[in-house]
Amino acid sequence: MIRAMARQTDDPGDGMASRLIDVAELAAGVAAGDRRSLARAITLVESGRADHRTQALDLLARLRAPGDALRGQDAAGRQALRLGLSGTPGVGKSTFIESFGLMLTGQGKRVAVLAVDPSSARSGGSILGDKTRMEQLSRDPNAFIRPSPSQAQMGGVARRSREAVALCEAAGFDLVLIETVGVGQSETVVAEICDLFLLLLAPAGGDELQGVKRGIMEMADLILVNKADGDLKPAALRTMADYAGALRLLRRRPQDPEGFPKAMPVSALAADGLAAAWQEMQALATWRKAHGHWQSRRAAQARHWFEEEVRHGLLAVLAQDPARSRLNDLGKAVEAGQLTPEAAATEMLRSLG
Amino acid sequence: MIRAMARQTDDPGDGMASRLIDVAELAAGVAAGDRRSLARAITLVESGRADHRTQALDLLARLRAPGDALRGQDAAGRQALRLGLSGTPGVGKSTFIESFGLMLTGQGKRVAVLAVDPSSARSGGSILGDKTRMEQLSRDPNAFIRPSPSQAQMGGVARRSREAVALCEAAGFDLVLIETVGVGQSETVVAEICDLFLLLLAPAGGDELQGVKRGIMEMADLILVNKADGDLKPAALRTMADYAGALRLLRRRPQDPEGFPKAMPVSALAADGLAAAWQEMQALATWRKAHGHWQSRRAAQARHWFEEEVRHGLLAVLAQDPARSRLNDLGKAVEAGQLTPEAAATEMLRSLG
């Protein structure tokens, strides 16, 4: 089955084109929690083809319909905990996801892992591309791991990731973990999708730089300093204290109870501190639900994505020639100081009629 | 003259409508550095009227034309140091601007002070609204102080502020200080306008929260801890050390030489540390110019504003009825979970034709 998924993922367009899609059947499969259907459904929302887009919208609408349309499965009311996870390469994200995911599946929870990776288009690489990074979890029947698609562009990444999360939720997963890498823009996307945002760091010695982009600290609900084991434990605890201090200097947000955002030590390798971190996540989730922040965040996110889709639709004209070439030519003239931004914009808008 | 300026500012539409605008004369006045012309020119770019907009674009284009069009003044090549300044209320921004501005005018420099204040529309108040806050500087012939306009909306604020900065630059000011208050969005606007970004803080005791929004620290080139005088001096030095520590934990940006961003103590009241801070700003500016970062930042800013103007022009349809009401109705349905973001967006785009 994993091989079949991999083939679809590598070549979503062809894999999809070669057979007729029965959207009703696909929706029922997703609602029944079938992982193969889920993989196909994600491939469908990832497709850039116009006919696939129509089918994807149909699929998403069906999954929000009352249960009798889905062979008795009521997928509409299902909510997963959507967990964003960011961390620069080398901090041990894969090991963390493997250990953390196995802890949760061991408790009978169903865990989906997705990746938001805008860099894969350029680098050719792909986070989560190699499932051997999470060998045990990828074989776990209660887990679903989805590598990031190649050829991603940022606007598309946002839409696709959001819809993939909705599909995992409709498939009845309890937790959807959305992994990203610390490049700023992708974190903003993840923050607009997830309920809680985790930042994973590695221990640093003394004044050593951590490579944390400043805006990312703002999003974190929980900072986990990994590798708090063996020789690195003292450094991890010191790093944790440094970040705890830095967090105290920042303003408390209305959606946080006393003591949050919080910094904690974990060891993904030794599976140490993961239960404590999970407890904090649950405590934060419970508090936010009790105080209405959970619901209002989801409502605000939904509205944000609606408005983004509308803006995206209106601005789509700029992404296509001849408008695209014209925008680029005028932009270069502005950079070179040959035209003012205002004059160039007036010219551009005039050319769009 | 100050009274005349104030009248125009309070009621820009009427003040402008009651007389015929000679754009050529206004451009020549600005290029000659006449403060009254500059005030009128800023009022013109702030106006929302369509005919004023056309004249404003004409004015800006003339100021970029070769000198003979402006009675011998060549305003096109003039560059000021554009300095962004942010700080929450109470940190002593006015006192800092007064002391810092007077130090620079005392060295023969011409200093303009503008405000970006998106909150004034809601609060009814206005930063810089009360010129008595900078009594000496506002009487200084080498200074120009412009209160923030009332009735500001964020998109408009960005355009107006950027154009006001361009006008001050064309009027031959050496330094344009753009003041804002720490609410996040306005800092982002200021960061896209200024060459250097200063964050002014007050001393805090121990673990006391500072109210600094996290994203704002990311923008700072220099953090100045004010009130480093009298009883507060030890607390100011401690706060400075805390922030210096926090800055070291963050990633070094390519546009920064070793040691930047930097935290320093100042006393605006005692005019202490201001010369040292100015020296650091100049050192940073010189380094960035020598390494091409200054020029590339300005080029990127110009392109950013060009693209923003184009996007703004395309999206303007959403701000007007009937599209506006429709967007709001659909947005509420999405928040309430009655429509998916995708379905609502499809409906919205269809209604726009």
XYZ file of C-alpha atoms in Angstrom:
706
model
C 0.000 0.000 0.000
C 2.807 2.367 0.824
C 4.333 1.679 -2.558
C 1.037 2.548 -4.252
C 0.839 5.809 -2.279
C 4.381 6.684 -3.211
C 3.656 6.195 -6.880
C 0.631 8.468 -6.708
C 2.610 11.088 -4.854
C 5.490 11.064 -7.275
C 3.250 11.513 -10.248
C -0.083 12.831 -9.078
C -1.257 14.200 -12.421
C -0.828 11.008 -14.419
C -1.910 8.705 -11.643
C -5.110 10.687 -11.432
C -5.682 11.093 -15.146
C -5.341 7.402 -15.874
C -8.533 6.498 -14.036
C -11.964 8.002 -13.684
C -12.496 9.577 -10.257
C -15.692 8.661 -8.441
C -15.880 11.549 -5.981
C -18.745 10.017 -3.994
C -16.775 6.816 -3.499
C -13.627 8.732 -2.613
C -15.542 10.789 -0.015
C -16.995 7.627 1.538
C -13.526 6.083 1.666
C -12.050 9.136 3.377
C -14.942 9.293 5.851
C -14.397 5.602 6.649
C -10.793 6.434 7.548
C -9.274 4.445 4.688
C -5.693 5.613 4.290
C -5.480 4.823 0.624
C -8.560 6.955 -0.105
C -7.080 9.729 2.015
C -3.852 9.615 0.030
C -5.777 9.810 -3.244
C -7.937 12.650 -1.915
C -4.855 14.683 -0.949
C -3.374 14.056 -4.380
C -6.603 15.428 -5.839
C -6.524 18.692 -3.838
C -2.842 19.058 -4.713
C -3.492 18.876 -8.432
C -3.237 22.043 -10.467
C -5.652 20.855 -13.177
C -8.936 22.764 -13.465
C -11.141 19.623 -13.654
C -9.389 18.204 -10.584
C -10.041 21.477 -8.795
C -13.773 21.158 -9.441
C -13.717 17.593 -8.153
C -11.673 18.615 -5.107
C -14.262 21.258 -4.197
C -16.998 18.658 -4.641
C -15.103 16.238 -2.403
C -14.596 18.801 0.363
C -18.270 19.786 0.246
C -19.396 16.143 0.460
C -17.231 15.566 3.521
C -19.047 18.398 5.263
C -22.477 16.990 4.376
C -24.626 14.974 6.831
C -23.598 11.349 7.360
C -26.145 9.509 5.211
C -24.436 10.849 2.090
C -21.252 9.072 3.206
C -22.508 5.553 3.809
C -23.392 6.305 7.378
C -20.121 8.025 8.290
C -20.633 11.511 9.672
C -17.341 13.237 8.902
C -18.654 16.792 9.167
C -18.378 17.212 12.928
C -14.952 15.660 13.379
C -12.229 17.803 14.897
C -8.590 16.874 15.244
C -5.978 18.675 17.283
C -4.014 20.519 14.620
C -0.448 20.827 15.787
C 2.102 22.985 13.940
C 5.767 22.004 14.365
C 8.699 24.111 13.256
C 12.411 23.695 13.659
C 15.558 24.203 11.623
C 17.265 21.175 10.063
C 19.267 19.200 12.574
C 17.167 19.848 15.665
C 15.714 16.351 15.420
C 12.246 16.926 14.008
C 11.936 13.446 12.460
C 13.051 11.727 15.642
C 10.639 13.870 17.606
C 7.726 13.068 15.295
C 8.595 9.368 15.388
C 8.770 9.213 19.217
C 5.880 11.575 19.854
C 3.692 9.916 17.219
C 4.399 6.409 18.543
C 3.598 7.530 22.093
C 0.189 8.748 20.889
C -0.622 5.787 18.639
C 0.361 3.621 21.633
C -2.478 5.351 23.485
C -4.838 4.352 20.670
C -4.809 7.741 18.964
C -4.724 8.115 15.194
C -1.972 10.463 14.025
C -1.527 12.126 10.634
C 1.695 13.899 9.669
C 1.823 16.459 6.845
C 4.601 18.711 5.639
C 4.519 22.331 4.507
C 7.696 22.928 2.612
C 7.895 25.809 0.170
C 11.610 25.237 -0.333
C 11.274 21.814 -1.922
C 10.525 23.342 -5.312
C 13.881 25.085 -5.353
C 16.101 22.658 -3.491
C 14.716 19.609 -5.217
C 14.675 18.002 -1.804
C 11.613 17.455 0.263
C 11.075 17.227 3.974
C 9.413 13.985 4.948
C 10.296 12.751 1.478
C 12.196 9.872 2.957
C 9.818 7.778 5.005
C 12.718 5.828 6.447
C 13.278 8.855 8.654
C 10.212 7.696 10.597
C 10.464 3.994 10.030
C 8.338 2.670 12.857
C 5.656 5.335 12.665
C 5.249 4.921 8.911
C 4.428 1.216 9.452
C 1.961 1.965 12.253
C -1.642 1.337 11.116
C -2.811 4.246 13.268
C -0.480 6.676 11.522
C -0.597 8.379 8.157
C 2.472 10.168 6.822
C 2.284 12.403 3.790
C 5.490 13.709 2.215
C 5.465 17.291 0.982
C 4.587 17.618 -2.689
C 7.314 18.719 -5.042
C 6.911 21.743 -7.324
C 5.250 23.741 -4.585
C 4.549 27.446 -4.828
C 3.709 29.372 -1.694
C 0.096 30.356 -2.464
C -0.632 26.825 -3.577
C 1.136 25.366 -0.552
C -1.209 27.238 1.762
C -4.371 26.096 0.025
C -3.206 22.511 -0.385
C -1.987 22.189 3.194
C -5.213 23.575 4.593
C -7.298 21.230 2.492
C -5.091 18.246 3.322
C -5.610 19.000 7.023
C -9.376 19.139 6.475
C -9.228 15.759 4.734
C -7.245 14.153 7.587
C -9.764 15.583 10.019
C -12.677 14.174 8.009
C -10.881 10.813 7.985
C -11.147 10.782 11.765
C -7.551 11.392 12.797
C -7.218 12.627 16.380
C -4.085 14.620 15.780
C -2.778 16.252 12.626
C 0.846 17.261 12.911
C 1.905 19.849 10.349
C 5.675 19.932 10.030
C 7.524 22.864 8.552
C 11.048 24.183 8.359
C 12.027 27.568 9.779
C 11.962 29.851 6.762
C 9.377 32.341 7.995
C 6.720 32.352 5.324
C 5.772 28.700 5.748
C 5.395 29.237 9.512
C 2.874 31.977 8.831
C 0.881 29.545 6.735
C 1.090 26.846 9.390
C 0.062 29.296 12.117
C -3.096 30.060 10.127
C -3.906 26.351 9.937
C -2.985 24.946 13.337
C -4.490 25.134 16.806
C -1.162 24.950 18.639
C 2.308 25.831 17.401
C 5.437 24.043 18.640
C 8.962 25.258 18.084
C 11.660 22.595 18.365
C 15.194 23.765 19.179
C 18.539 22.145 19.749
C 20.789 22.911 22.736
C 23.237 25.728 22.114
C 26.452 26.501 23.921
C 26.562 29.851 25.706
C 26.118 32.731 23.292
C 25.908 30.534 20.244
C 23.315 31.601 17.710
C 20.232 29.445 17.318
C 19.110 30.533 13.901
C 15.581 31.257 15.108
C 13.927 33.814 12.924
C 12.452 36.425 15.191
C 8.896 36.305 13.923
C 8.743 32.582 14.592
C 9.167 32.987 18.335
C 6.024 35.096 18.238
C 3.965 32.165 17.003
C 5.219 29.551 19.426
C 2.875 28.231 22.102
C 5.483 25.817 23.359
C 9.248 25.837 22.811
C 10.755 22.377 23.142
C 14.515 22.120 23.530
C 15.393 18.704 22.177
C 18.408 16.487 22.886
C 18.122 16.957 26.642
C 19.998 13.711 27.109
C 23.543 12.520 27.845
C 26.300 15.091 27.428
C 23.971 17.671 25.944
C 21.552 17.749 28.869
C 23.177 20.697 30.737
C 23.338 22.713 27.499
C 19.706 21.886 26.746
C 18.601 23.046 30.182
C 20.611 26.257 29.840
C 19.154 26.905 26.383
C 15.687 26.274 27.753
C 16.279 28.782 30.553
C 17.541 31.354 28.027
C 14.389 31.012 25.955
C 12.160 30.987 29.003
C 13.795 34.314 29.905
C 13.327 35.690 26.406
C 9.657 34.615 26.420
C 9.099 36.447 29.706
C 10.296 39.677 28.086
C 7.546 39.464 25.486
C 3.956 40.504 25.838
C 1.381 38.049 27.123
C -1.226 37.215 24.494
C -4.928 37.070 25.363
C -5.132 33.451 24.180
C -2.553 32.322 26.740
C -3.151 31.305 30.346
C -0.569 32.227 32.992
C 2.802 30.634 32.205
C 2.357 30.325 28.430
C 4.124 30.336 26.035
C 6.390 27.893 27.838
C 9.860 26.433 27.210
C 10.508 22.774 28.111
C 13.330 20.225 27.684
C 12.665 16.977 25.792
C 14.653 14.063 24.482
C 13.095 12.604 21.371
C 15.781 9.913 21.301
C 15.123 8.735 24.860
C 11.382 9.500 24.537
C 11.857 11.647 27.624
C 9.686 14.659 28.466
C 7.249 13.873 25.652
C 4.417 12.916 28.004
C 4.970 16.138 29.968
C 4.944 18.173 26.749
C 1.752 16.424 25.624
C 0.191 17.236 29.001
C 1.024 20.929 28.531
C -0.464 20.908 25.040
C -3.665 19.362 26.363
C -3.813 21.824 29.258
C -3.421 24.733 26.854
C -6.030 23.302 24.482
C -8.487 22.758 27.336
C -7.974 26.292 28.658
C -8.458 27.834 25.232
C -11.599 25.802 24.620
C -13.023 26.800 28.009
C -12.329 30.469 27.313
C -13.615 30.534 23.732
C -10.202 31.201 22.173
C -10.132 27.836 20.420
C -13.430 28.400 18.629
C -12.708 32.025 17.806
C -9.305 31.096 16.373
C -10.870 28.491 14.110
C -13.607 30.910 13.020
C -11.017 33.619 12.316
C -8.860 31.143 10.402
C -11.818 30.072 8.269
C -12.657 33.679 7.475
C -9.001 34.416 6.749
C -8.854 31.537 4.263
C -12.100 32.605 2.616
C -10.772 36.131 2.086
C -7.401 34.771 0.969
C -9.111 32.598 -1.646
C -11.063 35.591 -2.912
C -7.945 37.775 -3.085
C -6.009 34.940 -4.673
C -8.739 34.586 -7.308
C -8.706 38.303 -8.070
C -4.918 38.518 -8.222
C -4.589 35.354 -10.312
C -4.545 37.510 -13.440
C -1.098 38.810 -12.405
C 0.365 35.314 -12.479
C -0.425 34.804 -16.139
C 1.091 36.307 -19.233
C 0.910 38.899 -20.627
C 0.265 40.540 -17.215
C 3.075 38.605 -15.557
C 5.786 39.758 -17.986
C 4.517 43.310 -17.825
C 4.590 43.294 -14.000
C 8.115 41.980 -14.065
C 9.334 44.524 -16.633
C 7.788 47.419 -14.748
C 9.093 46.032 -11.444
C 12.643 45.992 -12.806
C 12.274 49.572 -14.037
C 11.128 50.575 -10.527
C 14.076 48.777 -8.908
C 16.434 50.581 -11.244
C 14.850 53.935 -10.360
C 13.614 54.579 -13.916
C 9.964 54.726 -12.834
C 8.318 55.680 -9.546
C 6.261 52.944 -7.864
C 3.133 55.069 -8.353
C 3.669 55.737 -12.058
C 4.492 52.080 -12.748
C 1.392 50.936 -10.845
C -0.820 53.342 -12.776
C 0.599 51.988 -16.020
C 0.142 48.388 -14.912
C -3.469 48.873 -13.820
C -4.245 50.681 -17.066
C -2.881 47.739 -19.057
C -5.190 45.399 -17.119
C -8.142 47.468 -18.248
C 2.487 79.477 9.732
C 2.033 76.665 12.200
C -1.574 77.710 12.673
C -2.113 77.682 8.899
C -0.618 74.190 8.692
C -2.799 72.992 11.505
C -5.902 74.250 9.796
C -5.007 72.428 6.600
C -4.312 69.270 8.519
C -7.560 69.344 10.417
C -9.599 69.799 7.290
C -7.519 68.812 4.301
C -10.356 68.364 1.863
C -11.891 71.767 2.303
C -8.630 73.636 2.640
C -7.585 72.130 -0.651
C -10.891 72.515 -2.429
C -11.189 76.214 -1.653
C -8.255 77.140 -3.852
C -6.925 76.100 -7.213
C -3.768 73.997 -6.921
C -0.853 74.973 -9.139
C 1.109 71.715 -9.068
C 4.141 73.202 -10.836
C 4.362 75.961 -8.245
C 3.850 73.506 -5.395
C 6.624 71.254 -6.741
C 8.998 74.217 -7.001
C 8.131 75.243 -3.450
C 8.804 71.754 -2.104
C 12.075 71.505 -4.029
C 13.134 74.850 -2.585
C 12.602 73.395 0.887
C 9.706 75.692 1.774
C 7.954 74.137 4.761
C 4.574 75.612 3.950
C 4.674 74.087 0.449
C 5.754 70.783 1.961
C 2.802 70.836 4.362
C 0.396 71.549 1.501
C 1.982 68.815 -0.625
C 1.552 66.253 2.159
C -2.070 67.317 2.561
C -2.498 66.702 -1.159
C -1.114 63.139 -1.065
C -3.255 62.450 2.011
C -6.465 63.437 0.267
C -8.868 60.697 -0.765
C -10.400 62.694 -3.621
C -9.786 61.325 -7.114
C -8.792 64.715 -8.635
C -6.348 65.276 -5.772
C -4.884 61.843 -6.438
C -4.159 62.773 -10.048
C -2.498 65.996 -8.910
C -0.521 64.132 -6.246
C 0.862 61.732 -8.856
C 1.739 64.713 -11.047
C 3.498 66.375 -8.120
C 5.550 63.290 -7.255
C 6.566 62.821 -10.907
C 7.668 66.474 -11.197
C 9.843 66.156 -8.103
C 11.697 63.293 -9.767
C 12.226 65.275 -12.985
C 15.537 67.009 -13.845
C 16.194 70.301 -12.032
C 15.307 72.840 -14.719
C 11.632 71.936 -14.353
C 11.810 73.042 -10.715
C 13.291 76.525 -11.086
C 16.821 75.210 -10.878
C 16.299 72.937 -7.862
C 17.295 69.356 -8.541
C 15.207 67.398 -6.065
C 15.412 64.073 -7.878
C 18.751 62.897 -6.509
C 18.197 63.873 -2.890
C 18.370 61.135 -0.284
C 17.570 61.502 3.391
C 18.321 58.999 6.109
C 14.913 57.461 6.757
C 14.724 56.477 10.377
C 11.835 54.414 11.752
C 11.108 54.787 15.473
C 8.769 52.565 17.445
C 7.932 52.386 21.114
C 4.883 51.867 23.295
C 3.269 54.899 24.962
C 5.194 56.057 27.993
C 8.685 55.106 26.899
C 9.478 58.744 26.140
C 9.264 58.910 22.353
C 8.410 62.633 22.245
C 11.221 63.542 24.603
C 13.583 61.396 22.574
C 12.543 63.004 19.287
C 12.842 66.474 20.829
C 16.360 65.843 22.216
C 17.621 63.826 19.291
C 16.148 66.241 16.749
C 17.639 69.290 18.475
C 21.050 67.621 18.626
C 20.933 67.118 14.861
C 19.524 70.553 13.957
C 22.277 71.924 16.216
C 24.743 70.295 13.835
C 23.071 72.103 10.931
C 20.996 69.140 9.784
C 17.407 69.484 8.610
C 15.058 67.079 10.368
C 11.522 66.060 9.393
C 9.266 64.106 11.755
C 6.248 62.152 10.494
C 3.855 59.823 12.257
C 2.320 56.548 11.140
C -0.612 55.911 13.400
C -3.345 53.555 12.258
C -4.991 53.718 15.674
C -5.879 57.409 15.516
C -8.990 56.699 13.470
C -10.414 54.541 16.227
C -9.118 56.253 19.335
C -9.827 59.749 18.088
C -6.412 60.649 19.450
C -3.347 61.172 17.346
C 0.299 60.716 18.083
C 2.240 63.898 17.469
C -1.112 65.649 17.423
C 0.024 67.915 20.186
C 3.024 69.865 19.028
C 3.649 71.121 22.536
C 5.086 67.676 23.182
C 8.094 68.821 21.144
C 7.982 72.481 21.886
C 11.525 73.509 21.054
C 11.892 71.311 18.006
C 8.593 72.479 16.519
C 9.889 76.085 16.608
C 13.240 75.156 15.065
C 13.509 76.477 11.469
C 15.504 73.357 10.509
C 12.747 71.032 11.674
C 9.410 70.041 10.177
C 6.866 68.159 12.284
C 3.802 66.605 10.745
C 1.057 65.226 12.964
C -0.583 61.993 11.872
C -3.739 62.502 9.861
C -7.017 61.528 11.420
C -9.393 59.053 9.760
C -6.547 56.823 8.708
C -7.057 53.358 7.279
C -4.108 51.002 7.090
C -3.730 50.685 3.307
C -4.040 54.426 2.969
C -1.627 55.011 5.821
C 1.066 53.054 4.011
C 0.716 54.935 0.747
C 0.443 58.332 2.385
C 3.373 57.774 4.688
C 5.589 56.590 1.893
C 4.675 59.548 -0.277
C 5.098 61.992 2.614
C 8.614 60.609 3.161
C 9.379 61.080 -0.549
C 8.184 64.697 -0.309
C 10.374 65.426 2.737
C 13.299 63.908 0.889
C 12.627 66.046 -2.179
C 12.451 69.087 0.116
C 16.065 68.430 1.070
C 15.697 67.136 4.615
C 18.738 65.212 5.812
C 16.826 62.974 8.159
C 13.221 61.826 8.073
C 12.113 60.316 11.338
C 8.995 58.163 11.036
C 7.405 57.648 14.425
C 4.980 54.845 15.135
C 3.406 53.113 18.073
C 3.906 49.408 18.775
C 0.808 47.786 17.332
C 2.501 45.481 14.845
C 0.937 46.346 11.525
C 2.173 49.928 11.486
C 5.705 48.713 12.218
C 5.577 46.529 9.149
C 4.649 49.571 7.093
C 7.423 51.656 8.637
C 9.967 48.871 8.081
C 9.088 48.940 4.361
C 9.708 52.692 4.253
C 12.746 53.286 6.459
C 16.458 52.621 6.112
C 17.033 51.996 9.823
C 14.575 50.925 12.485
C 14.903 52.010 16.127
C 13.002 50.468 19.003
C 12.705 52.651 22.103
C 12.077 50.886 25.428
C 11.681 51.904 29.041
C 13.584 50.269 31.904
C 11.758 47.313 33.453
C 12.248 45.750 36.862
C 13.396 42.123 36.868
C 10.913 39.893 35.098
C 8.430 42.650 34.407
C 6.839 42.431 30.988
C 7.808 45.020 28.444
C 4.877 44.777 26.097
C 7.114 44.345 23.050
C 5.297 42.494 20.334
C 7.548 39.696 19.163
C 7.608 40.554 15.487
C 8.798 44.049 16.275
C 12.074 42.890 17.767
C 12.799 41.268 14.428
C 12.753 44.631 12.691
C 14.940 46.538 15.122
C 18.408 47.605 14.041
C 19.017 49.370 17.328
C 17.201 48.945 20.648
C 17.482 52.055 22.814
C 16.575 51.703 26.476
C 15.507 55.186 27.517
C 15.447 56.812 30.977
C 18.962 55.645 31.783
C 19.219 58.481 34.296
C 18.839 59.000 38.063
C 17.149 56.207 39.996
C 16.204 54.303 36.870
C 19.753 53.984 35.536
C 20.498 50.539 37.068
C 17.154 49.174 35.811
C 17.818 50.624 32.344
C 21.236 48.968 32.191
C 19.769 45.659 33.329
C 16.965 45.879 30.762
C 19.526 46.700 28.097
C 21.578 43.620 29.056
C 18.429 41.449 28.930
C 17.631 42.611 25.429
C 21.244 42.338 24.317
C 21.040 38.712 25.478
C 17.756 38.128 23.671
C 19.187 39.658 20.485
C 22.161 37.305 20.628
C 19.785 34.347 20.596
C 18.358 35.429 17.270
C 19.766 34.816 13.853
C 22.203 37.300 12.338
C 20.794 38.986 9.260
C 22.921 39.426 6.133
C 22.394 43.192 6.260
C 24.024 43.458 9.688
C 27.721 43.817 10.464
C 29.144 42.059 13.527
C 27.466 43.307 16.709
C 24.166 44.404 15.155
C 21.320 44.625 16.063
C 22.576 46.347 19.183
C 20.986 47.436 22.479
C 22.134 50.727 24.066
C 21.118 52.894 27.029
C 20.045 56.512 26.443
C 18.551 59.324 28.435
C 16.394 61.557 26.273
C 15.780 63.836 29.273
C 19.482 64.368 29.996
C 20.362 64.174 26.270
C 22.765 61.431 27.282
C 23.866 58.640 24.965
C 22.209 60.286 21.960
C 25.506 61.120 20.266
C 26.680 57.533 20.780
C 23.409 56.185 19.345
C 23.718 58.529 16.354
C 27.264 57.287 15.819
C 26.033 53.677 15.745
C 23.307 54.584 13.254
C 25.851 56.257 11.005
C 28.258 53.323 11.313
C 25.479 50.910 10.365
C 24.369 53.114 7.458
C 27.942 53.400 6.180
C 28.504 49.650 6.405
C 25.280 48.878 4.571
C 26.077 51.402 1.847
C 29.569 49.960 1.415
C 28.172 46.430 1.135
C 25.287 47.229 -1.194
C 22.571 46.434 1.360
C 21.386 50.045 1.520
C 20.767 50.283 -2.210
C 19.262 46.817 -2.514
C 16.893 47.537 0.383
C 15.691 50.731 -1.299
C 15.283 48.956 -4.642
C 13.369 46.107 -2.985
C 11.185 48.601 -1.103
C 10.363 50.457 -4.333
C 9.420 47.214 -6.056
C 7.392 46.152 -3.036
C 5.418 49.404 -3.142
C 4.873 49.139 -6.883
C 3.439 45.632 -6.495
C 1.422 46.709 -3.470
C -0.117 49.556 -5.464
C -1.028 47.169 -8.260
C -2.560 44.658 -5.851
C -4.325 47.459 -4.009
C -5.762 48.687 -7.296
C -6.994 45.221 -8.254
C -8.494 44.519 -4.835
C -10.114 47.961 -4.579
C -13.330 46.475 -5.946
C -13.753 44.530 -2.685
C -13.841 47.735 -0.657
C -16.891 49.055 -2.450
C -20.490 47.994 -2.342
C -22.071 45.769 -3.448
C -18.916 43.589 -3.281
C -18.105 44.764 0.233
C -21.443 43.740 1.746
C -21.335 40.442 -0.082
C -17.813 39.703 1.210
C -18.929 40.498 4.720
C -22.075 38.354 4.536
C -20.192 35.388 3.134
C -17.387 35.916 5.674
C -19.877 35.722 8.528
C -21.372 32.532 7.107
C -17.857 31.045 6.964
C -17.121 32.065 10.567
C -20.358 30.429 11.647
C -19.433 27.219 9.805
C -22.397 27.459 7.412
C -20.136 27.615 4.344
C -16.659 26.277 3.675
C -14.009 28.894 2.839
C -13.685 27.350 -0.638
C -17.396 27.349 -1.441
C -17.816 30.918 -0.199
C -14.824 32.098 -2.244
C -16.161 30.440 -5.379
C -19.500 32.178 -4.843
C -17.805 35.538 -4.195
C -15.599 35.351 -7.295
C -18.589 34.327 -9.408
C -20.512 37.383 -8.190
C -17.601 39.604 -9.251
C -17.904 38.265 -12.765
